[in-house]
XYZ file of C-alpha atoms in Angstrom:
765
model
C 152.365 -117.623 -64.041
C 154.319 -114.374 -64.215
C 156.278 -113.125 -61.256
C 153.919 -110.177 -61.048
C 150.839 -112.372 -60.588
C 152.677 -114.550 -58.084
C 153.719 -111.482 -56.122
C 150.147 -110.190 -56.116
C 148.795 -113.581 -54.968
C 151.415 -113.807 -52.214
C 150.658 -110.277 -51.050
C 146.934 -111.017 -50.807
C 147.571 -114.375 -49.166
C 149.845 -112.902 -46.491
C 147.294 -110.160 -45.810
C 144.577 -112.768 -45.149
C 146.762 -114.488 -42.562
C 146.871 -111.231 -40.555
C 149.865 -110.699 -38.378
C 150.553 -106.995 -38.423
C 153.809 -107.405 -36.493
C 155.187 -109.950 -38.937
C 153.641 -108.507 -42.086
C 153.548 -104.761 -41.510
C 153.373 -104.074 -45.222
C 152.055 -106.864 -47.425
C 152.831 -105.365 -50.809
C 155.347 -107.707 -52.413
C 157.492 -106.721 -55.376
C 157.927 -108.987 -58.370
C 161.574 -109.448 -57.390
C 160.796 -110.922 -53.965
C 162.738 -114.125 -54.693
C 165.965 -112.311 -55.610
C 165.666 -109.832 -52.741
C 166.671 -111.163 -49.321
C 164.389 -109.181 -47.038
C 163.906 -110.415 -43.489
C 160.174 -110.191 -44.184
C 160.334 -113.257 -46.357
C 162.679 -115.415 -44.321
C 160.028 -118.184 -44.130
C 159.084 -118.044 -47.781
C 161.358 -120.019 -50.094
C 161.843 -119.741 -53.820
C 163.269 -122.179 -56.312
C 164.571 -121.528 -59.791
C 162.671 -123.535 -62.338
C 163.627 -123.123 -66.003
C 165.670 -120.092 -65.043
C 162.643 -118.511 -63.370
C 162.190 -118.070 -59.666
C 158.980 -119.450 -58.184
C 157.535 -119.621 -54.676
C 157.878 -123.253 -53.579
C 157.551 -123.128 -49.783
C 155.625 -121.070 -47.233
C 156.532 -122.056 -43.675
C 154.817 -119.871 -41.094
C 154.424 -122.220 -38.135
C 153.908 -120.759 -34.640
C 153.927 -117.068 -35.641
C 150.545 -116.134 -34.116
C 148.555 -115.920 -37.305
C 144.890 -115.199 -36.552
C 143.302 -114.702 -39.952
C 142.066 -117.151 -42.566
C 143.366 -119.002 -45.609
C 142.521 -117.081 -48.763
C 141.599 -119.197 -51.829
C 144.022 -117.020 -53.812
C 146.675 -119.473 -52.705
C 145.702 -121.486 -55.782
C 147.698 -118.996 -57.861
C 150.924 -120.108 -56.200
C 151.003 -122.987 -58.625
C 154.577 -124.110 -57.896
C 154.018 -124.369 -54.165
C 155.433 -127.597 -52.699
C 155.271 -126.915 -48.955
C 152.537 -125.049 -47.094
C 153.026 -125.089 -43.324
C 150.693 -122.839 -41.322
C 150.580 -125.063 -38.248
C 150.303 -123.980 -34.599
C 148.545 -120.674 -35.180
C 145.003 -119.382 -34.603
C 143.681 -119.470 -38.142
C 139.917 -119.755 -38.513
C 137.427 -120.494 -41.247
C 137.282 -123.381 -43.727
C 140.005 -125.146 -45.645
C 139.642 -123.775 -49.199
C 138.948 -126.450 -51.765
C 141.217 -124.524 -54.146
C 144.170 -126.164 -52.409
C 143.324 -129.229 -54.482
C 144.693 -127.484 -57.577
C 148.266 -127.203 -56.229
C 149.558 -130.230 -58.095
C 153.176 -129.808 -56.896
C 152.233 -129.810 -53.211
C 154.060 -132.465 -51.170
C 153.618 -131.187 -47.608
C 150.345 -129.653 -46.354
C 150.348 -128.893 -42.616
C 147.456 -126.898 -41.136
C 147.457 -128.621 -37.733
C 146.856 -126.877 -34.396
C 144.590 -124.091 -35.604
C 140.874 -123.343 -35.291
C 139.786 -124.343 -38.764
C 136.183 -125.433 -39.224
C 134.079 -127.101 -41.884
C 134.846 -130.335 -43.692
C 137.892 -131.736 -45.458
C 137.650 -130.815 -49.167
C 137.412 -133.916 -51.379
C 139.464 -132.004 -53.968
C 142.572 -132.766 -51.909
C 142.417 -136.220 -53.459
C 143.916 -134.591 -56.568
C 147.243 -133.896 -54.832
C 149.002 -136.912 -56.291
C 152.441 -135.742 -55.073
C 151.380 -135.219 -51.453
C 153.445 -137.110 -48.864
C 152.211 -135.446 -45.666
C 148.677 -134.293 -44.776
C 148.262 -132.837 -41.278
C 144.948 -131.333 -40.114
C 145.106 -132.395 -36.448
C 143.877 -130.220 -33.571
C 141.293 -128.258 -35.503
C 137.501 -128.295 -35.313
C 136.796 -130.088 -38.557
C 133.551 -131.993 -38.981
C 132.015 -134.331 -41.503
C 133.406 -137.535 -43.011
C 136.870 -138.411 -44.248
C 136.638 -138.055 -48.061
C 136.855 -141.269 -50.054
C 139.058 -139.472 -52.588
C 141.914 -139.308 -50.096
C 142.493 -142.916 -51.116
C 143.974 -141.564 -54.369
C 147.042 -140.182 -52.573
C 149.365 -143.027 -53.492
C 152.466 -141.064 -52.433
C 151.102 -140.174 -48.973
C 153.354 -141.324 -46.131
C 151.771 -139.615 -43.115
C 148.097 -138.834 -42.417
C 147.349 -136.768 -39.288
C 143.647 -136.136 -38.595
C 143.501 -136.693 -34.832
C 141.671 -134.339 -32.450
C 138.869 -133.091 -34.638
C 135.163 -133.833 -34.726
C 135.146 -136.015 -37.824
C 132.323 -138.525 -38.073
C 131.141 -141.308 -40.305
C 133.057 -144.462 -41.106
C 136.695 -144.931 -42.088
C 136.763 -145.058 -45.920
C 137.881 -148.451 -47.234
C 139.724 -146.511 -49.948
C 142.403 -145.639 -47.381
C 143.613 -149.186 -47.925
C 144.951 -147.942 -51.284
C 147.541 -145.685 -49.627
C 150.371 -148.026 -50.477
C 153.102 -145.629 -49.262
C 151.462 -144.817 -45.917
C 153.594 -145.319 -42.816
C 151.708 -143.277 -40.187
C 147.918 -143.022 -39.760
C 146.546 -140.951 -36.850
C 142.746 -140.808 -36.678
C 142.404 -140.748 -32.876
C 140.061 -138.513 -30.866
C 137.251 -138.105 -33.364
C 133.718 -139.429 -33.682
C 134.385 -142.067 -36.291
C 131.978 -144.989 -36.175
C 131.445 -148.359 -37.789
C 134.018 -151.122 -38.065
C 137.662 -151.042 -39.134
C 137.820 -151.675 -42.903
C 139.540 -154.938 -43.724
C 141.283 -153.040 -46.527
C 143.616 -151.454 -43.984
C 145.336 -154.820 -43.849
C 146.811 -154.005 -47.270
C 148.949 -151.121 -45.927
C 152.176 -153.092 -46.036
C 154.394 -150.130 -45.057
C 152.249 -148.980 -42.121
C 154.240 -148.606 -38.904
C 151.806 -146.778 -36.634
C 147.988 -146.989 -36.594
C 146.165 -144.863 -34.033
C 142.353 -145.158 -33.871
C 141.817 -144.670 -30.136
C 138.945 -142.688 -28.620
C 136.409 -142.957 -31.406
C 132.999 -144.632 -31.649
C 134.284 -147.645 -33.591
C 132.620 -150.999 -32.984
C 132.335 -154.569 -34.180
C 135.019 -157.223 -34.158
C 138.672 -156.540 -34.916
C 139.615 -157.559 -38.488
C 142.053 -160.426 -38.677
C 143.508 -158.785 -41.800
C 145.505 -156.400 -39.599
C 147.680 -159.407 -38.832
C 149.252 -158.919 -42.267
C 150.815 -155.583 -41.280
C 154.333 -156.937 -41.057
C 155.938 -153.543 -40.345
C 153.476 -152.362 -37.691
C 155.170 -151.202 -34.502
C 152.343 -149.342 -32.708
C 148.644 -150.152 -32.650
C 146.203 -147.987 -30.680
C 142.601 -149.266 -30.551
C 141.742 -148.182 -27.007
C 138.525 -146.510 -25.844
C 136.137 -147.699 -28.517
C 133.341 -150.277 -28.519
C 135.090 -153.296 -30.027
C 133.753 -156.752 -29.161
C 134.755 -160.371 -29.724
C 138.160 -162.021 -29.430
C 141.589 -160.718 -30.302
C 142.406 -162.466 -33.608
C 145.176 -165.049 -33.375
C 146.554 -163.652 -36.649
C 147.966 -160.696 -34.696
C 150.741 -162.934 -33.379
C 152.341 -162.583 -36.820
C 153.112 -158.906 -36.176
C 156.542 -159.641 -34.739
C 157.601 -155.989 -35.026
C 155.047 -154.883 -32.395
C 156.412 -152.505 -29.772
C 153.283 -150.833 -28.383
C 149.865 -152.546 -28.276
C 146.794 -150.879 -26.732
C 143.218 -152.235 -26.740
C 142.139 -151.046 -23.283
C 138.688 -149.679 -22.561
C 136.761 -151.876 -25.002
C 134.396 -154.833 -24.615
C 136.649 -157.618 -25.859
C 136.022 -161.132 -24.592
C 137.419 -164.604 -24.964
C 140.680 -166.089 -23.694
C 143.570 -163.913 -22.644
C 145.742 -163.318 -25.768
C 148.729 -165.433 -24.789
C 150.326 -164.864 -28.170
C 151.563 -161.454 -26.944
C 154.529 -163.222 -25.347
C 155.810 -163.825 -28.890
C 156.294 -160.104 -29.399
C 159.881 -160.006 -28.221
C 160.231 -156.282 -29.000
C 157.183 -155.287 -26.987
C 157.623 -152.249 -24.730
C 154.039 -151.235 -23.849
C 151.066 -153.564 -23.392
C 147.658 -152.284 -22.265
C 144.773 -154.777 -22.139
C 142.829 -153.266 -19.233
C 139.116 -152.645 -19.008
C 138.023 -155.603 -21.164
C 136.406 -158.906 -20.269
C 139.147 -161.413 -21.007
C 139.085 -164.842 -19.400
C 141.789 -167.169 -18.121
C 144.866 -166.284 -16.085
C 147.992 -164.416 -17.093
C 150.534 -166.555 -18.952
C 153.697 -166.976 -16.811
C 155.890 -166.047 -19.779
C 154.585 -162.491 -19.696
C 156.707 -161.858 -16.589
C 159.882 -162.887 -18.410
C 159.578 -160.271 -21.173
C 162.667 -158.270 -20.232
C 161.984 -155.411 -22.666
C 158.503 -154.748 -21.319
C 158.237 -151.344 -19.620
C 154.466 -150.976 -19.095
C 151.956 -153.752 -18.416
C 148.307 -152.958 -17.725
C 145.774 -155.741 -17.197
C 142.478 -155.507 -15.318
C 139.097 -157.162 -14.806
C 139.957 -160.740 -15.723
C 137.107 -163.245 -15.475
C 138.708 -166.020 -13.476
C 137.983 -167.954 -10.292
C 141.426 -167.120 -8.901
C 145.072 -167.761 -9.734
C 148.469 -167.146 -8.144
C 151.391 -165.261 -9.593
C 154.522 -167.285 -10.142
C 157.347 -166.703 -7.684
C 160.041 -166.248 -10.315
C 159.420 -162.907 -12.021
C 161.918 -160.752 -13.905
C 160.752 -157.163 -14.311
C 164.056 -155.319 -14.427
C 162.910 -152.733 -16.992
C 159.310 -152.387 -15.801
C 158.288 -148.960 -14.532
C 154.464 -149.336 -14.663
C 152.698 -152.496 -13.515
C 148.910 -152.568 -13.150
C 147.209 -155.870 -12.304
C 143.904 -154.538 -11.000
C 140.827 -156.640 -10.225
C 142.289 -159.790 -11.801
C 141.209 -162.267 -9.089
C 144.816 -162.933 -8.081
C 145.140 -164.929 -4.853
C 147.969 -165.911 -2.531
C 150.898 -163.788 -1.423
C 152.582 -160.971 -3.295
C 155.691 -162.542 -4.898
C 159.176 -160.978 -4.696
C 159.140 -159.440 -8.151
C 160.529 -156.013 -7.286
C 164.000 -155.183 -6.075
C 165.927 -152.061 -5.247
C 167.413 -152.157 -8.741
C 163.999 -151.781 -10.337
C 163.004 -148.470 -11.891
C 159.333 -149.095 -11.155
C 157.353 -145.973 -10.329
C 153.786 -147.328 -10.279
C 152.489 -150.567 -8.785
C 148.745 -151.197 -8.719
C 147.624 -154.548 -7.281
C 144.282 -153.295 -5.965
C 140.992 -155.186 -5.879
C 142.590 -158.625 -5.848
C 142.492 -161.324 -3.191
C 146.027 -161.318 -1.858
C 146.697 -162.698 1.594
C 149.593 -162.399 3.980
C 151.553 -159.193 4.416
C 153.204 -156.634 2.169
C 156.813 -157.754 1.632
C 159.440 -155.581 3.288
C 161.327 -155.044 0.031
C 158.284 -153.178 -1.353
C 157.958 -151.003 1.718
C 161.618 -150.024 1.451
C 161.357 -148.765 -2.120
C 161.393 -145.018 -2.624
C 159.380 -142.959 -5.104
C 156.930 -145.798 -5.700
C 153.204 -145.144 -6.054
C 151.344 -148.195 -4.727
C 147.673 -149.091 -4.744
C 146.716 -152.099 -2.644
C 143.647 -153.655 -1.078
C 142.710 -156.838 0.707
C 144.080 -158.732 3.666
C 147.677 -157.805 2.878
C 147.108 -154.622 4.872
C 148.021 -155.155 8.517
C 148.819 -153.019 11.547
C 152.562 -153.034 10.815
C 151.843 -151.675 7.371
C 149.563 -149.005 8.781
C 152.326 -147.774 11.091
C 154.682 -147.673 8.120
C 152.116 -145.659 6.141
C 151.782 -143.111 8.914
C 155.545 -142.654 9.328
C 156.719 -142.909 5.734
C 157.135 -140.091 3.267
C 158.083 -142.388 0.398
C 155.863 -142.329 -2.642
C 152.128 -142.682 -2.382
C 150.410 -145.744 -0.914
C 146.645 -146.037 -1.009
C 144.448 -148.822 0.266
C 140.771 -149.704 0.558
C 139.620 -148.776 4.035
C 136.754 -151.184 4.489
C 138.959 -154.224 4.005
C 141.443 -153.420 6.738
C 141.600 -155.242 10.039
C 139.983 -153.011 12.642
C 137.571 -151.333 10.260
C 137.637 -147.551 10.908
C 134.080 -147.194 9.582
C 132.631 -148.904 12.628
C 134.924 -146.882 14.866
C 133.437 -143.740 13.340
C 129.943 -145.092 13.896
C 130.706 -145.856 17.523
C 131.945 -142.308 18.049
C 129.209 -140.635 16.051
C 126.148 -142.707 16.889
C 126.858 -143.767 20.453
C 124.829 -146.600 21.919
C 121.785 -145.678 19.870
C 122.997 -146.714 16.427
C 119.741 -145.792 14.725
C 119.299 -142.017 14.414
C 118.564 -140.939 10.830
C 116.191 -141.921 8.055
C 117.603 -139.699 5.258
C 120.872 -138.432 3.812
C 121.517 -135.571 1.349
C 125.001 -134.684 -0.006
C 125.962 -132.025 -2.560
C 129.078 -133.792 -3.850
C 131.829 -131.252 -4.465
C 129.594 -128.295 -3.649
C 128.392 -126.046 -0.868
C 125.299 -126.502 1.269
C 122.236 -126.001 -0.926
C 118.473 -126.412 -0.821
C 117.231 -128.487 -3.729
C 114.029 -130.393 -4.339
C 112.763 -129.230 -0.909
C 115.720 -130.860 0.869
C 118.883 -129.424 2.438
C 121.971 -130.990 0.842
C 125.126 -131.063 2.992
C 128.309 -129.330 1.920
C 131.036 -131.583 0.497
C 133.996 -129.415 -0.526
C 137.055 -131.187 0.865
C 140.011 -131.580 -1.507
C 142.014 -133.744 0.871
C 143.695 -136.648 -0.902
C 142.679 -139.267 1.613
C 141.351 -142.782 1.532
C 138.728 -141.830 4.133
C 137.422 -138.336 4.753
C 135.001 -137.976 7.649
C 132.666 -135.012 7.857
C 132.929 -134.170 11.544
C 129.411 -132.754 11.792
C 127.457 -134.986 9.433
C 126.659 -138.706 9.471
C 128.660 -139.580 6.361
C 132.172 -139.969 4.962
C 133.768 -140.591 1.587
C 136.742 -142.562 0.315
C 138.619 -141.655 -2.862
C 140.943 -144.340 -4.205
C 143.490 -143.835 -6.962
C 145.467 -140.895 -8.240
C 145.534 -138.685 -11.322
C 149.199 -139.549 -11.750
C 149.700 -137.099 -14.600
C 147.887 -134.297 -12.805
C 148.763 -134.161 -9.088
C 146.789 -130.970 -8.421
C 144.315 -131.795 -5.640
C 141.795 -129.273 -6.948
C 141.082 -131.638 -9.839
C 139.040 -133.784 -7.468
C 136.300 -131.142 -7.487
C 135.124 -129.865 -10.857
C 132.736 -127.028 -11.594
C 131.136 -125.222 -14.507
C 130.552 -121.549 -15.094
C 126.976 -120.808 -13.942
C 126.607 -118.432 -16.881
C 127.215 -121.330 -19.282
C 125.085 -123.857 -17.438
C 121.581 -124.866 -18.376
C 121.104 -127.262 -15.488
C 119.907 -126.815 -11.881
C 122.441 -125.491 -9.401
C 122.899 -128.917 -7.832
C 124.907 -129.872 -10.958
C 127.237 -126.848 -10.959
C 129.904 -128.798 -9.071
C 130.864 -132.460 -8.867
C 133.367 -134.746 -7.190
C 135.692 -136.747 -9.438
C 137.834 -139.675 -8.374
C 140.377 -141.597 -10.496
C 139.483 -145.156 -9.546
C 136.942 -145.755 -6.791
C 134.703 -143.195 -5.070
C 132.728 -144.456 -2.079
C 130.259 -142.653 0.183
C 129.289 -144.097 3.555
C 126.123 -143.192 5.464
C 126.192 -143.779 9.242
C 123.600 -144.192 11.997
C 120.710 -144.931 9.632
C 117.602 -146.742 10.775
C 117.656 -150.288 9.464
C 115.173 -150.912 6.683
C 114.635 -150.203 2.993
C 115.689 -146.939 1.352
C 115.361 -145.116 -1.949
C 118.746 -143.997 -3.305
C 118.864 -141.267 -5.937
C 122.203 -140.396 -7.602
C 122.565 -137.162 -9.588
C 125.024 -137.009 -12.511
C 126.103 -134.468 -15.128
C 129.164 -134.705 -17.380
C 130.663 -131.282 -16.675
C 134.285 -132.282 -17.411
C 134.105 -133.901 -20.847
C 131.875 -131.115 -22.120
C 133.880 -128.518 -24.079
C 134.705 -128.457 -27.759
C 137.438 -125.843 -27.560
C 139.717 -128.172 -25.569
C 138.410 -131.394 -27.172
C 137.280 -132.741 -23.806
C 133.838 -133.286 -25.291
C 135.350 -136.196 -27.200
C 136.061 -138.027 -23.945
C 134.029 -140.973 -22.716
C 133.444 -141.636 -19.014
C 132.235 -145.140 -18.156
C 131.962 -146.571 -14.635
C 130.008 -149.028 -12.477
C 127.736 -148.418 -9.486
C 127.722 -150.668 -6.419
C 125.332 -150.254 -3.470
C 125.871 -152.315 -0.345
C 128.547 -154.236 -2.255
C 126.165 -155.320 -5.021
C 126.493 -154.164 -8.658
C 123.355 -152.194 -9.522
C 124.524 -150.546 -12.771
C 127.292 -151.631 -15.156
C 129.049 -149.400 -17.688
C 127.175 -146.180 -16.949
C 127.957 -143.587 -19.630
C 126.421 -140.289 -18.530
C 126.644 -138.635 -21.948
C 125.112 -141.653 -23.662
C 122.205 -141.573 -21.194
C 121.637 -137.824 -21.013
C 122.209 -137.031 -24.681
C 124.901 -135.178 -26.562
C 124.083 -131.719 -25.187
C 126.891 -130.577 -22.849
C 126.216 -130.741 -19.104
C 122.933 -132.623 -19.513
C 121.875 -134.173 -16.242
C 120.998 -137.788 -15.540
C 119.461 -139.362 -12.427
C 119.798 -143.005 -11.391
C 117.046 -144.231 -9.037
C 117.373 -147.355 -6.903
C 114.540 -148.544 -4.683
C 114.348 -151.047 -1.834
C 118.015 -150.733 -0.873
C 118.358 -152.650 2.376
C 120.282 -151.022 5.228
C 121.488 -153.291 7.994
C 123.963 -152.595 10.772
C 122.924 -148.945 10.312
C 125.492 -148.489 7.480
C 124.957 -147.605 3.795
C 127.734 -147.894 1.196
C 127.532 -146.351 -2.296
C 130.548 -147.042 -4.509
C 131.323 -145.716 -7.993
C 134.045 -147.822 -9.622
C 136.021 -147.241 -12.796
C 136.815 -150.588 -14.440
C 139.066 -149.159 -17.145
C 136.486 -148.467 -19.863
C 136.083 -145.159 -21.619
C 138.850 -142.627 -22.232
C 142.309 -143.482 -20.929
C 145.447 -141.404 -20.637
C 148.379 -143.248 -22.199
C 151.829 -142.955 -20.691
C 154.048 -144.350 -23.442
C 155.093 -140.982 -24.807
C 153.536 -138.773 -27.440
C 155.471 -137.749 -30.548
C 153.589 -134.432 -30.588
C 154.147 -133.473 -26.965
C 150.420 -133.883 -26.356
C 148.191 -136.758 -25.471
C 144.669 -136.267 -26.648
C 142.632 -134.489 -24.028
C 144.316 -131.634 -22.125
C 143.801 -133.025 -18.631
C 142.176 -136.413 -18.816
C 140.244 -136.748 -15.552
C 138.868 -140.229 -16.048
C 137.101 -142.147 -13.306
C 133.667 -141.776 -11.689
C 131.971 -138.414 -11.188
C 128.871 -137.490 -9.152
C 126.959 -134.291 -8.419
C 124.679 -135.212 -5.516
C 123.251 -138.063 -3.432
C 119.757 -138.384 -1.957
C 118.829 -141.217 0.419
C 115.312 -141.434 1.878
C 113.505 -144.073 3.920
C 111.189 -146.236 1.851
C 107.953 -146.306 3.887
C 105.503 -148.370 1.862
C 101.735 -147.644 2.050
C 99.534 -150.196 3.848
C 97.785 -152.779 1.651
C 94.165 -151.982 0.748
C 92.904 -154.919 2.823
C 94.601 -153.494 5.907
C 93.141 -150.063 5.172
C 89.642 -151.563 4.925
C 90.070 -153.474 8.180
C 91.359 -150.363 9.929
C 88.441 -148.307 8.593
C 85.884 -150.856 9.741
C 87.434 -151.127 13.171
C 87.504 -147.336 13.463
C 83.847 -147.087 12.453
C 82.839 -149.813 14.941
C 84.774 -148.131 17.714
C 83.038 -144.840 16.928
C 79.637 -146.564 16.924
C 80.325 -148.163 20.294
C 81.314 -144.803 21.729
C 78.151 -143.150 20.368
C 75.898 -145.933 21.688
C 77.632 -145.845 25.042
C 77.042 -142.114 25.229
C 73.376 -142.499 24.249
C 72.885 -145.254 26.779
C 74.550 -143.113 29.414
C 72.138 -140.283 28.602
C 69.143 -142.599 28.829
C 68.409 -142.483 25.149
C 68.585 -146.239 24.789
C 66.856 -148.991 26.785
C 63.757 -151.160 26.988
C 61.477 -148.179 27.571
C 62.360 -146.617 24.238
C 61.726 -149.920 22.469
C 58.220 -150.142 23.897
C 57.334 -146.490 23.294
C 58.917 -145.705 19.970
C 56.642 -146.672 17.045
C 56.952 -147.045 13.311
C 54.257 -146.917 10.620
C 53.791 -149.924 8.319
C 51.009 -149.657 5.709
C 49.026 -147.306 7.922
C 49.425 -149.523 11.000
C 51.543 -148.493 14.032
C 53.989 -150.948 15.591
C 56.495 -150.495 18.376
C 60.162 -151.180 17.741
C 59.946 -154.035 20.215
C 57.086 -155.588 18.179
C 59.119 -155.349 15.018
C 62.160 -156.888 16.782
C 60.010 -159.699 18.120
C 58.366 -160.262 14.729
C 61.756 -160.551 12.982
C 63.333 -162.338 15.934
C 65.706 -159.425 16.511
C 66.335 -159.070 12.765
C 67.739 -162.558 12.549
C 69.643 -163.362 9.331
C 67.504 -166.471 9.028
C 64.463 -164.259 8.470
C 66.178 -162.099 5.864
C 64.257 -162.162 2.569
C 66.197 -159.739 0.409
C 67.149 -156.136 -0.135
C 64.808 -153.327 -1.098
C 65.181 -149.660 -1.868
C 65.390 -148.714 1.824
C 67.334 -151.599 3.258
C 66.973 -155.281 4.127
C 63.553 -157.053 4.075
C 62.671 -159.532 6.838
C 59.665 -161.870 7.223
C 57.466 -161.316 10.286
C 57.524 -164.729 11.875
C 55.734 -163.638 15.059
C 52.812 -162.185 13.093
C 52.399 -165.513 11.358
C 52.696 -167.718 14.405
C 50.519 -165.427 16.527
C 47.600 -165.399 14.053
C 48.196 -161.697 13.515
C 48.471 -161.846 9.672
C 45.422 -159.656 9.240
C 47.396 -156.824 10.811
C 49.290 -156.720 7.533
C 46.140 -155.813 5.565
C 45.920 -152.192 4.476
C 43.725 -150.321 6.967
C 42.296 -148.196 4.136
C 40.052 -151.177 3.286
C 38.236 -150.454 6.543
C 37.261 -154.090 6.990
C 35.445 -154.206 3.643
C 37.059 -157.490 2.520
C 36.732 -161.262 2.954
C 38.902 -161.978 5.972
C 38.893 -165.744 5.299
C 40.094 -165.196 1.735
C 42.741 -162.691 2.948
C 44.112 -165.176 5.491
C 44.476 -167.853 2.788
C 46.341 -165.461 0.488
C 48.626 -164.224 3.304
C 49.310 -167.784 4.362
C 50.298 -168.627 0.783
C 52.593 -165.587 0.735
C 54.340 -166.768 3.889
C 54.952 -170.169 2.244
C 56.480 -168.443 -0.812
C 59.138 -166.699 1.285
C 60.298 -169.764 3.149
C 64.088 -169.860 3.374
C 64.188 -173.530 2.378
C 63.683 -174.017 -1.393
C 62.228 -177.478 -0.844
C 59.437 -176.057 1.348
C 58.474 -173.282 -1.070
C 55.568 -174.147 -3.417
C 56.192 -174.292 -7.167
C 54.677 -171.721 -9.492
C 52.161 -174.287 -10.734
C 51.039 -175.009 -7.157
C 50.706 -171.297 -6.424
C 48.544 -170.673 -9.511
C 46.384 -173.663 -8.739
C 45.771 -172.585 -5.149
C 44.999 -169.004 -6.186
C 42.445 -170.335 -8.691
C 40.799 -172.393 -5.988
C 40.613 -169.393 -3.660
C 39.170 -167.283 -6.459
C 36.563 -169.888 -7.501
C 35.343 -170.688 -4.013
C 34.873 -167.093 -2.956
C 33.952 -165.535 -6.293
C 30.814 -163.298 -6.029
C 27.662 -164.313 -7.940
C 26.837 -162.446 -11.187
C 23.909 -160.849 -9.463
C 26.028 -159.443 -6.624
C-alpha cells in the first residue's frame, strides 16, 4: 500500500476514535513517518524494504470515546494495536482479521459490544489477545483455536456465554488464559489438559458445571488455578497432586464432595489455598499446618463429627486463616505468636471450648471472628476496653445471653404481648400489603443492635474486609430504575450471618414471610450482574432453605423480587430467631493479588441480603365437625330460648294441646290425640319419610278400635264397614316394624282376594 493510502486510512481511523484534544486536526501527510510531530508520538513506523510503514498504534488511556473504524484493515503492516482503557463503543470490526502481521491486539477496558469476530482466528502471528472489561456477548469462536502463537488470552469481565471451545486445547503456546466473570456454561473441555505451557488458568465466576477433568493434572507448568464460584460437583481428582508447581489453588464456592484433598500438602510451593464453601468430608490433614510458605488458608463447611487441631502448628508466614464451620472441637491451640504477620483469623461456627488464649488477645491489628463457649466474661471485658483490631462473636452463644436480658427489660413479667412482626430491612417505616413495616435503618457495625422502641433486634456477623464503609450494610436502588414495589427499594446486607430476633411473641405457630430482591448484583455497567449470591435460611435454629439463589429463583431480570413462605413455625419462650447464613458459595472476593489492579466485581458485597420480614400468628380454622357441633348447639340453645319465651307467655301447655286441632283426610284431631296415637311421636312408630316430613303409625287408633276414623268422610258412610276394618287391619300388619311379623306379598294378595270374594256384590246388584 502506498504511503498516501496509509496516511488516508490513518487519518480516517484517528477521526473515528474521537479525541479532539489529542487529535485536533486528523489530516495526516504522506510523510508522517519521517516527520516527528508530537501528534504522532504513540504511532510507530518501521522501515520495511526501504519504505516506512505504520506498525504500531498505542493509544491506551487517552480518553477515546469514539468507535473502531473498519478502515483499519488498510494499515496492513500493523503489528500492535493498543486502544485499551478508553471509552470506545460499538462492535469489534471483523476486518481486523485481515491484519496478518498483528501480534498484539489489546482492546480491553472499553465499552465495546457485540460478539468476538471469528475472523480473528486468521491472525496466525498473534501472541496477545485482550478484550477484557467490555460488554461482549455471544460464544467464544472455535476459530480462536487456530492461534498457535498465542501466549495470552484475556476475555474476563464480559457477558460471553456458551461453552468453552475444545479447540482452545490447540493453543500450544498459551501461558495465560483468563475467562473469569462471564456466563460460560457446560464442563471444562478435557482438551485443556494439552496446554503444556499454561501457567495460569482463571475460570472463576461462570456457570460451569460437571466434574473437574482429571486431564488438568497434566499441566506441569501450572502455577495458578481459579475454579471458584461455579457449579462443579464430584471429587477433586487425585491427578492434581502431580502439579508440583502450584502456587495458588482456588475451588471455593462450588458443590464439590468426597474426602478432603490431602494431596495439597505435596504442593511445597503453595502460597494460597481456598477450599471453602464446598461439602468435603474428613478432617484437616495435620501436615497442612506445617506448610511454611502458605500465606492464605480458607476452609469451611466440613462434614465431620468433630476433630481437634494439633497443638504443634507452624504458621509463621500466614496472614489469613479461615477455618469456619468445620466442626472443630477442643481448645484453640497456640498457633499464633507475636512474630506472626496474621491479619485475619476466623474460627467462627465451630465447637471450641475453654477460653481464648491470652496470646491472641494481646495481638494488635488482628481481625478475629469467634463463636462458641470460648467467649467468657473476661473476654467480654477485654472486648469492651480494647481498641485492637476487630473481634466479633455470636451473641446467642455467650454465657449470660443478652437476648433474654432484652426480653426481660422489654416484655416485663408478661412475656407474651405480640402476635405479629413487620420489618422493612434497611428501609424506612412503610405501609405495605395492608401492614405497617417498622423502620430498620441502622448502619452500626454491631453484633447485636436493639431497636429501643420495637420488639426486635438484629445481629450482623462478619466484615466486608476489603470495603470497611459501614454504609455498605444498607443497599438501595434508584426508584426511577426500579420495577418492583417500594418494599424492595432498600435491603440489609451482611457479610457472613444476619440474624433477626423477635421478642415478646405469644407462643404458638406462626407464618414467616421473607422478601428478597437482588438489588446489588444487578447492573451490567459495573459487571455486578455477573455476581452470584447464595446463602442458607435458618428459623429457630433449623435449616429451612439451603443454597438460596435469589436471581435463579426470580429470573434474570434485574431487581426481580422473590418471597419465601414458611408456615407452622413454632415459637416457644416467646422468642423467634431468623438467621440468613452465607456458607461460602456464590461469588467470592479473592485476596491473593490481582495482576490488573482489579478483582472482578467493583465492590463485592457477598453474604445474605433481605428486603423485609413479615411474621403473623397462624390461627387455623376449626375443623368442619367442630363447626357442625357448634351450629347444632347454637340452634338448640336458640330453640330452648324461644320455647321458654313461649311457655312464659302462655303459648305452650296442656290447654293448647287439647284445643289446637289438625285436619287429616277431612277429619279433625287435636294435637294431644295425634301425640297419643303416635305415642308422642316415638321413633318406634316411625314408618318413613314423606314429602312433608316423617310418617308415623297411629297405634292408639288401632288399639282403641278407632280405625274407621281413618276412612275418608266424603264416603258419607256409604261403604261396607266390616270390609273396611279388614283392609285397615291388614294395612296395620304391613307397617309392623318387625320384618318377621309383616305378611308376605303372597299372603297379602291371598287375603285381599278372600275379602273381595266374600263381600263381592251379586251381578244383579
